[in-house]
Short mmCIF file of C-alpha atoms in Angstrom, two decimals:
data_model
loop_
_atom_site.label_atom_id
_atom_site.label_comp_id
_atom_site.label_asym_id
_atom_site.label_seq_id
_atom_site.Cartn_x
_atom_site.Cartn_y
_atom_site.Cartn_z
CA MET R 1 20.83 -107.53 -83.96
CA GLY R 2 20.98 -107.91 -80.12
CA ALA R 3 22.71 -111.24 -80.45
CA LEU R 4 25.29 -109.67 -82.81
CA GLY R 5 25.95 -106.74 -80.17
CA ARG R 6 23.80 -103.95 -81.67
CA PRO R 7 26.12 -103.24 -84.57
CA HIS R 8 23.72 -101.03 -86.21
CA GLU R 9 24.28 -98.56 -83.28
CA ASN R 10 28.01 -98.26 -84.12
CA LEU R 11 27.89 -97.10 -87.86
CA PRO R 12 29.66 -94.13 -89.38
CA PRO R 13 27.17 -91.23 -89.98
CA VAL R 14 24.00 -92.58 -91.88
CA ILE R 15 22.08 -91.16 -94.77
CA HIS R 16 18.83 -93.11 -94.86
CA VAL R 17 16.92 -93.14 -98.18
CA ALA R 18 13.52 -94.25 -99.06
CA GLY R 19 11.26 -93.72 -102.00
CA THR R 20 9.65 -95.45 -104.90
CA ASN R 21 11.69 -94.38 -107.88
CA GLY R 22 15.28 -92.93 -108.04
CA LYS R 23 16.64 -94.20 -104.60
CA GLY R 24 19.44 -96.16 -106.29
CA SER R 25 20.44 -93.27 -108.62
CA VAL R 26 20.41 -90.73 -105.89
CA ILE R 27 22.63 -92.85 -103.77
CA ALA R 28 25.00 -93.50 -106.74
CA PHE R 29 25.51 -89.72 -107.52
CA LEU R 30 25.99 -89.15 -103.68
CA ARG R 31 28.48 -91.76 -103.29
CA ALA R 32 30.40 -90.50 -106.45
CA ILE R 33 30.29 -86.96 -104.93
CA LEU R 34 31.41 -87.94 -101.66
CA GLU R 35 34.20 -90.06 -102.87
CA ALA R 36 35.28 -87.27 -105.02
CA ALA R 37 35.41 -85.32 -102.19
CA ARG R 38 37.79 -87.99 -100.70
CA TYR R 39 35.45 -89.49 -98.16
CA THR R 40 35.30 -93.17 -97.54
CA VAL R 41 31.59 -94.56 -97.98
CA HIS R 42 29.78 -97.67 -97.09
CA VAL R 43 26.67 -98.30 -99.25
CA PHE R 44 23.94 -100.72 -98.79
CA THR R 45 21.54 -101.09 -101.70
CA SER R 46 19.24 -103.55 -103.45
CA PRO R 47 18.36 -105.81 -105.35
CA HIS R 48 21.58 -106.86 -107.03
CA LEU R 49 21.69 -107.42 -110.85
CA VAL R 50 24.49 -109.70 -111.35
CA ARG R 51 26.39 -110.44 -108.17
CA PHE R 52 24.99 -110.62 -104.85
CA ASN R 53 28.08 -108.63 -103.62
CA GLU R 54 26.75 -105.65 -105.14
CA ARG R 55 24.39 -105.03 -102.29
CA ILE R 56 27.27 -104.52 -99.93
CA ARG R 57 30.02 -101.77 -100.45
CA VAL R 58 32.47 -101.78 -97.59
CA ALA R 59 34.79 -98.45 -97.46
CA GLY R 60 34.12 -97.90 -101.30
CA GLU R 61 34.90 -101.73 -102.55
CA GLU R 62 32.23 -104.26 -103.20
CA ILE R 63 32.52 -107.02 -100.40
CA ASP R 64 34.54 -110.06 -101.32
CA ASP R 65 33.33 -113.44 -101.23
CA ASP R 66 35.10 -114.74 -98.06
CA ALA R 67 34.32 -111.78 -95.88
CA LEU R 68 30.70 -112.13 -97.34
CA CYS R 69 30.41 -115.66 -96.27
CA ALA R 70 31.86 -115.15 -92.89
CA LEU R 71 29.50 -112.63 -91.90
CA LEU R 72 26.39 -114.42 -92.99
CA GLU R 73 27.54 -117.67 -91.30
CA GLU R 74 27.95 -115.52 -88.10
CA CYS R 75 24.46 -114.01 -88.73
CA GLU R 76 22.91 -117.24 -89.12
CA ALA R 77 24.73 -118.50 -85.76
CA ALA R 78 23.42 -115.47 -83.89
CA ASN R 79 19.90 -116.16 -85.32
CA ALA R 80 19.82 -119.54 -83.99
CA GLY R 81 17.27 -120.93 -86.38
CA ARG R 82 14.61 -118.26 -85.68
CA PRO R 83 12.37 -117.10 -88.55
CA ILE R 84 14.22 -114.43 -90.47
CA THR R 85 13.92 -113.21 -94.26
CA PHE R 86 16.34 -113.12 -96.95
CA PHE R 87 16.45 -109.16 -96.76
CA GLU R 88 16.86 -109.15 -93.01
CA ILE R 89 19.93 -111.41 -92.87
CA THR R 90 21.56 -109.55 -95.51
CA THR R 91 20.95 -106.20 -93.69
CA ALA R 92 22.32 -107.75 -90.55
CA ALA R 93 25.48 -108.80 -92.67
CA ALA R 94 25.79 -105.36 -93.80
CA MET R 95 25.59 -103.89 -90.36
CA LEU R 96 28.15 -106.13 -89.10
CA ALA R 97 30.62 -105.26 -92.00
CA PHE R 98 29.86 -101.41 -91.90
CA ALA R 99 30.27 -101.49 -87.84
CA ARG R 100 33.69 -103.17 -88.13
CA THR R 101 35.37 -101.30 -90.98
CA PRO R 102 36.17 -97.42 -90.57
CA ALA R 103 34.46 -95.17 -93.07
CA ASP R 104 33.32 -91.61 -93.13
CA VAL R 105 29.65 -92.25 -94.02
CA THR R 106 27.18 -94.98 -94.46
CA LEU R 107 24.51 -94.83 -97.34
CA LEU R 108 21.44 -97.07 -96.65
CA GLU R 109 18.70 -97.56 -99.11
CA THR R 110 15.40 -99.15 -97.76
CA GLY R 111 14.35 -102.40 -99.16
CA LEU R 112 10.61 -101.88 -98.78
CA GLY R 113 8.64 -98.70 -97.70
CA GLY R 114 10.37 -97.50 -94.64
CA ARG R 115 8.51 -97.57 -91.48
CA LEU R 116 8.66 -101.42 -90.97
CA ASP R 117 11.83 -101.89 -93.14
CA ALA R 118 14.89 -103.70 -91.77
CA THR R 119 17.07 -100.71 -92.34
CA ASN R 120 15.04 -98.54 -90.19
CA MET R 121 16.68 -100.22 -87.01
CA VAL R 122 19.11 -97.02 -87.44
CA THR R 123 17.61 -94.57 -84.83
CA ARG R 124 19.72 -91.70 -85.27
CA PRO R 125 20.93 -90.98 -88.92
CA LEU R 126 22.65 -87.78 -89.93
CA LEU R 127 20.18 -87.10 -92.55
CA THR R 128 16.98 -88.89 -94.26
CA ALA R 129 15.63 -88.43 -97.61
CA ILE R 130 12.61 -89.46 -99.86
CA THR R 131 12.77 -89.76 -103.60
CA PRO R 132 9.47 -89.35 -105.66
CA VAL R 133 6.64 -91.85 -104.35
CA SER R 134 4.11 -93.48 -106.55
CA MET R 135 2.29 -96.68 -106.45
CA ASP R 136 4.20 -99.78 -106.19
CA HIS R 137 4.15 -102.87 -103.81
CA GLN R 138 0.52 -102.38 -103.22
CA SER R 139 0.11 -105.64 -101.31
CA PHE R 140 2.71 -104.67 -98.82
CA LEU R 141 2.17 -101.07 -98.43
CA GLY R 142 -1.17 -99.96 -98.97
CA ASN R 143 -3.61 -99.31 -101.99
CA THR R 144 -3.63 -95.71 -102.01
CA ILE R 145 -0.92 -93.08 -102.22
CA GLU R 146 -1.66 -91.74 -99.00
CA GLU R 147 -0.87 -95.34 -97.22
CA ILE R 148 2.49 -95.60 -99.46
CA VAL R 149 3.70 -92.28 -98.59
CA GLY R 150 2.83 -92.89 -94.96
CA GLU R 151 5.03 -96.02 -94.91
CA LYS R 152 7.94 -94.18 -96.64
CA ALA R 153 7.52 -91.25 -94.17
CA GLY R 154 8.36 -93.83 -91.40
CA ILE R 155 11.92 -92.96 -91.86
CA MET R 156 11.73 -89.61 -90.45
CA LYS R 157 13.31 -89.11 -86.96
CA PRO R 158 12.90 -86.46 -84.53
CA GLY R 159 15.30 -83.50 -84.94
CA VAL R 160 16.82 -85.18 -88.06
CA PRO R 161 16.26 -83.26 -91.34
CA CYS R 162 14.58 -85.08 -94.19
CA VAL R 163 15.50 -84.01 -97.71
CA VAL R 164 12.74 -84.78 -99.93
CA ALA R 165 12.04 -84.70 -103.68
CA ALA R 166 8.89 -83.10 -105.31
CA GLN R 167 5.60 -85.09 -104.65
CA THR R 168 2.29 -85.22 -105.80
CA ARG R 169 -0.06 -83.03 -104.04
CA LYS R 170 -1.38 -85.44 -101.51
CA GLY R 171 1.90 -86.83 -101.12
CA ALA R 172 3.65 -83.52 -100.10
CA ARG R 173 0.79 -83.07 -97.76
CA ILE R 174 1.29 -86.33 -95.83
CA LEU R 175 5.09 -85.66 -95.87
CA ALA R 176 4.58 -82.44 -94.39
CA THR R 177 2.10 -83.66 -91.62
CA HIS R 178 4.27 -86.55 -90.69
CA ALA R 179 7.26 -84.49 -90.59
CA ALA R 180 5.54 -81.97 -88.36
CA ALA R 181 4.28 -84.82 -86.08
CA THR R 182 7.67 -86.46 -85.77
CA GLY R 183 9.72 -83.25 -85.47
CA ALA R 184 11.67 -83.77 -88.30
CA PRO R 185 12.70 -80.46 -90.31
CA LEU R 186 11.79 -80.96 -94.03
CA VAL R 187 13.84 -79.85 -96.59
CA ALA R 188 11.56 -79.92 -99.84
CA GLU R 189 12.38 -79.86 -103.41
CA GLY R 190 10.45 -76.55 -104.92
CA LYS R 191 10.55 -74.87 -101.48
CA ASP R 192 14.19 -75.29 -99.95
CA TRP R 193 15.99 -76.39 -102.99
CA TYR R 194 15.26 -76.87 -106.83
CA VAL R 195 16.75 -77.75 -110.14
CA LEU R 196 16.69 -75.52 -113.01
CA SER R 197 16.99 -77.71 -116.26
CA ARG R 198 18.24 -76.66 -119.77
CA ALA R 199 19.14 -78.67 -122.73
CA ASN R 200 22.60 -79.50 -121.85
CA SER R 201 23.19 -78.51 -118.19
CA SER R 202 21.03 -77.46 -115.10
CA THR R 203 21.49 -75.41 -111.88
CA TYR R 204 21.06 -76.28 -108.29
CA CYS R 205 19.46 -73.45 -106.33
CA SER R 206 19.00 -73.10 -102.54
CA GLY R 207 18.69 -69.93 -100.59
CA ASP R 208 21.83 -67.97 -101.68
CA THR R 209 23.74 -70.94 -103.14
CA VAL R 210 23.55 -71.34 -107.04
CA CYS R 211 25.71 -74.08 -108.51
CA ASP R 212 25.64 -75.11 -112.40
CA LEU R 213 25.45 -78.83 -112.72
CA PRO R 214 27.03 -80.57 -115.55
CA VAL R 215 25.20 -83.26 -117.53
CA PRO R 216 25.08 -86.36 -115.45
CA SER R 217 26.54 -89.64 -116.33
CA LEU R 218 23.22 -91.39 -116.00
CA VAL R 219 20.79 -90.81 -119.05
CA GLY R 220 17.43 -89.30 -118.85
CA LYS R 221 15.89 -85.85 -117.98
CA HIS R 222 14.69 -87.50 -114.42
CA GLN R 223 18.39 -87.96 -113.67
CA LEU R 224 18.69 -84.26 -113.58
CA ARG R 225 16.49 -84.29 -110.73
CA ASN R 226 18.17 -87.16 -109.00
CA ALA R 227 21.61 -85.55 -109.28
CA GLY R 228 19.91 -82.29 -107.79
CA HIS R 229 18.57 -84.31 -104.73
CA ALA R 230 21.96 -86.00 -104.23
CA VAL R 231 23.47 -82.08 -104.30
CA ALA R 232 20.72 -81.13 -101.71
CA ILE R 233 21.66 -83.89 -99.45
CA ALA R 234 25.51 -83.43 -99.70
CA ARG R 235 25.19 -79.63 -99.04
CA ARG R 236 23.22 -80.38 -95.78
CA MET R 237 25.66 -83.36 -94.22
CA LYS R 238 27.01 -81.46 -91.37
CA GLY R 239 30.60 -81.92 -90.65
CA PHE R 240 31.41 -82.63 -94.36
CA GLU R 241 33.03 -80.28 -96.73
CA VAL R 242 31.86 -80.92 -100.27
CA SER R 243 33.16 -78.50 -103.09
CA ASP R 244 31.58 -77.79 -106.40
CA ALA R 245 34.49 -79.59 -108.10
CA ALA R 246 33.57 -82.76 -106.28
CA ILE R 247 29.82 -82.37 -107.25
CA ALA R 248 30.74 -81.96 -110.75
CA THR R 249 33.37 -85.08 -110.74
CA GLY R 250 30.56 -87.06 -108.81
CA LEU R 251 27.68 -86.37 -111.13
CA THR R 252 29.87 -87.09 -114.32
CA THR R 253 31.40 -90.45 -112.98
CA ALA R 254 28.57 -91.99 -111.08
CA ARG R 255 27.69 -95.44 -112.48
CA TRP R 256 24.35 -97.29 -111.82
CA PRO R 257 23.68 -99.87 -114.51
CA ALA R 258 20.23 -100.84 -115.98
CA ARG R 259 18.94 -97.26 -115.57
CA LEU R 260 18.61 -96.17 -119.55
CA GLN R 261 21.70 -98.05 -120.11
CA ARG R 262 23.15 -98.37 -123.63
CA LEU R 263 24.69 -101.74 -124.45
CA HIS R 264 27.52 -101.24 -126.81
CA THR R 265 29.27 -104.52 -126.64
CA GLY R 266 28.41 -108.23 -125.94
CA PRO R 267 26.38 -110.94 -127.52
CA LEU R 268 23.12 -109.18 -127.40
CA ALA R 269 24.50 -105.74 -128.84
CA GLU R 270 26.20 -107.87 -131.61
CA LEU R 271 22.71 -108.97 -132.81
CA MET R 272 22.23 -104.98 -133.74
CA PRO R 273 22.61 -104.21 -137.63
CA THR R 274 24.28 -101.05 -138.44
CA GLY R 275 22.44 -97.96 -137.20
CA TRP R 276 20.51 -99.80 -134.65
CA GLU R 277 20.85 -99.41 -130.71
CA LEU R 278 20.18 -101.67 -127.73
CA TRP R 279 19.11 -100.09 -124.51
CA LEU R 280 18.47 -101.47 -121.09
CA ASP R 281 16.08 -100.17 -118.18
CA GLY R 282 15.01 -102.03 -115.01
CA GLY R 283 12.05 -99.69 -114.28
CA HIS R 284 8.97 -101.59 -113.35
CA ASN R 285 5.91 -99.35 -112.32
CA PRO R 286 3.73 -96.80 -113.94
CA ALA R 287 5.97 -93.88 -112.74
CA ALA R 288 8.81 -95.53 -114.61
CA GLY R 289 6.79 -96.17 -117.68
CA LYS R 290 6.11 -92.25 -117.73
CA VAL R 291 9.81 -91.59 -117.07
CA LEU R 292 10.96 -93.91 -120.15
CA ALA R 293 8.03 -92.15 -122.41
CA ASP R 294 9.33 -88.89 -121.47
CA HIS R 295 12.84 -89.51 -122.46
CA THR R 296 11.91 -91.87 -125.44
CA ARG R 297 9.88 -89.02 -126.99
CA ALA R 298 13.24 -87.52 -128.09
CA TRP R 299 13.99 -90.77 -130.08
CA ARG R 300 11.66 -89.71 -132.96
CA ASP R 301 14.69 -90.23 -135.47
CA LYS R 302 14.18 -94.03 -135.28
CA PRO R 303 11.41 -96.48 -134.31
CA LEU R 304 11.25 -97.83 -130.83
CA HIS R 305 10.56 -101.53 -129.87
CA LEU R 306 10.06 -102.83 -126.68
CA VAL R 307 11.18 -106.20 -125.31
CA LEU R 308 9.15 -106.48 -121.90
CA ALA R 309 9.28 -108.88 -118.96
CA MET R 310 7.79 -108.29 -115.54
CA MET R 311 7.24 -109.81 -112.16
CA THR R 312 3.82 -110.89 -111.17
CA GLY R 313 2.05 -108.55 -108.90
CA LYS R 314 3.33 -105.46 -111.00
CA ASP R 315 0.99 -103.35 -113.15
CA PRO R 316 1.86 -103.98 -116.90
CA ILE R 317 -0.82 -102.12 -118.18
CA GLY R 318 0.04 -99.03 -116.05
CA PHE R 319 3.71 -99.27 -117.00
CA LEU R 320 2.96 -99.42 -120.72
CA LYS R 321 0.20 -96.83 -121.14
CA PRO R 322 2.36 -93.80 -121.12
CA LEU R 323 4.72 -95.68 -123.78
CA GLU R 324 1.63 -96.43 -126.09
CA SER R 325 2.46 -92.99 -128.08
CA VAL R 326 6.18 -94.05 -128.61
CA ALA R 327 6.57 -97.68 -129.05
CA ALA R 328 6.29 -99.02 -132.53
CA SER R 329 6.12 -102.86 -131.20
CA LEU R 330 6.54 -104.99 -128.28
CA CYS R 331 7.83 -108.60 -127.81
CA GLY R 332 6.78 -110.11 -124.51
CA ILE R 333 9.02 -112.68 -122.60
CA ALA R 334 9.23 -114.31 -119.38
CA ILE R 335 12.06 -113.53 -116.86
CA PRO R 336 14.37 -116.71 -117.41
CA ASP R 337 14.71 -118.78 -114.26
CA GLU R 338 12.21 -116.91 -112.36
CA ASP R 339 9.24 -118.59 -111.03
CA ALA R 340 7.59 -115.29 -110.16
CA SER R 341 7.71 -113.92 -113.87
CA LEU R 342 4.38 -112.72 -115.41
CA PRO R 343 3.93 -115.20 -118.19
CA ALA R 344 5.03 -113.86 -121.70
CA GLU R 345 1.38 -114.01 -122.75
CA LYS R 346 0.13 -111.81 -120.23
CA ALA R 347 2.73 -108.98 -121.29
CA THR R 348 1.74 -109.32 -124.84
CA LEU R 349 -2.13 -109.05 -123.71
CA ALA R 350 -1.17 -105.73 -121.49
CA ALA R 351 0.54 -104.24 -124.45
CA GLN R 352 -2.32 -104.97 -126.98
CA TYR R 353 -4.86 -103.58 -124.32
CA VAL R 354 -3.11 -100.32 -124.40
CA GLY R 355 -2.61 -100.25 -128.07
CA ILE R 356 0.77 -101.41 -128.94
CA GLU R 357 1.23 -104.06 -131.42
CA ALA R 358 2.70 -107.23 -129.72
CA THR R 359 3.92 -110.67 -130.18
CA THR R 360 5.77 -113.31 -127.77
CA ALA R 361 9.35 -115.00 -127.87
CA ASP R 362 11.19 -117.40 -125.62
CA THR R 363 14.12 -115.68 -124.78
CA VAL R 364 15.82 -111.91 -124.91
CA ASP R 365 17.98 -113.12 -128.00
CA ALA R 366 14.85 -114.56 -129.91
CA ALA R 367 12.94 -111.39 -129.25
CA ILE R 368 15.83 -109.33 -130.38
CA ARG R 369 16.31 -111.37 -133.53
CA GLY R 370 12.57 -111.33 -134.30
CA ILE R 371 12.48 -107.73 -134.08
CA VAL R 372 15.57 -107.17 -136.37
CA ALA R 373 14.03 -109.51 -138.90
CA ASN R 374 10.83 -107.93 -139.19
CA ASN R 375 11.94 -104.52 -139.57
CA ASN R 376 14.14 -103.06 -142.31
CA VAL R 377 15.01 -99.45 -140.91
CA PRO R 378 17.35 -98.81 -138.19
CA ALA R 379 15.41 -98.70 -134.86
CA ARG R 380 16.12 -98.85 -130.98
CA ILE R 381 15.35 -101.67 -128.95
CA LEU R 382 14.68 -101.27 -125.24
CA ILE R 383 14.47 -104.13 -123.01
CA CYS R 384 12.67 -103.36 -119.82
CA GLY R 385 10.06 -103.91 -117.11
CA SER R 386 12.18 -105.67 -114.40
CA LEU R 387 15.42 -105.37 -112.63
CA TYR R 388 15.55 -109.05 -112.59
CA LEU R 389 15.18 -109.34 -116.17
CA ALA R 390 17.98 -106.37 -116.48
CA GLY R 391 20.26 -108.46 -114.32
CA HIS R 392 19.87 -111.59 -116.79
CA VAL R 393 20.55 -109.35 -119.50
CA LEU R 394 23.78 -107.96 -117.69
CA ARG R 395 24.89 -111.49 -117.03
CA GLU R 396 24.13 -113.02 -120.46
CA ASN R 397 25.63 -110.09 -122.27
CA GLY R 398 28.85 -110.10 -120.37
#
């Protein structure tokens, strides 16, 4: 970054977001809210699902191929052959793009952890935020929730408020301790802000502020909390005016694919008989499995069948254990064209271990066809377990 002229020091005001689950959804809601308030927004997220360009949105638009190639070539030249990771070179390109293009605000999602993440080069963000933290990426972040929370807390900065979602008791204690040591004011869910959820709506509360929230565009009860987190951040952005109308528009128009997304059209959706539904979710850790189980318990009107693929290093048993009570069957597959995919047989063994009837298939298409052929009542099929699998499905399904 020094060789590139330190562009990360010349960004529009930065909101830096870390956490295990919900980072992307919170950023999607926040971007939509800010754009509804007529602000221009840079966004850096990962991973991409279909196109690499998804990672970098410049002034509201996905970066185009020519600009992206030019930036990456410039970064490679400045790096001069020194060791650098895929994520680091991508982050460098994003920082260059954001520093050179005017915008009102920059939304940065950490790639992994926080303390040692490449995005943590930004030393004076406007705000930081931490979504719920759970067990994931243990080989990099540590084998206890205390270690993992400590890594996420590394994005806190002296004097910069950190808006945090509710955590486990241990996690909340560690965040509070780290915030005190860092000198970062903590704005905590359940203390400084909270969301009251009802069947078809929710209310955001903070001090004397009460704001009715519409049903978010993203599906699932957990998205009500993510929406509330985005509102809590937007309400604390000094120098920004965000109306209730902008919040309502943002929450109902935000898009974030592969998060409990129903597939209505495309080759895979066309395999569904009348009355069947096809859903897609990229969640891949035990906390995501619990969220899916909590949501799908409301789907008792139809059987639920899973198509599962995961990356090696993940915890398929931990992911599937909450789903045992709601899943009628599972078909394990490997992620196409992915060397680090868990073998289909291991996915199936994990399902059988937790008590889910399971088989294997060679492809997503074959898995869906097999489920349909072996069940004569309308059902739901949920493809899940990996964002890499989700990206493959979105590409193949158009």
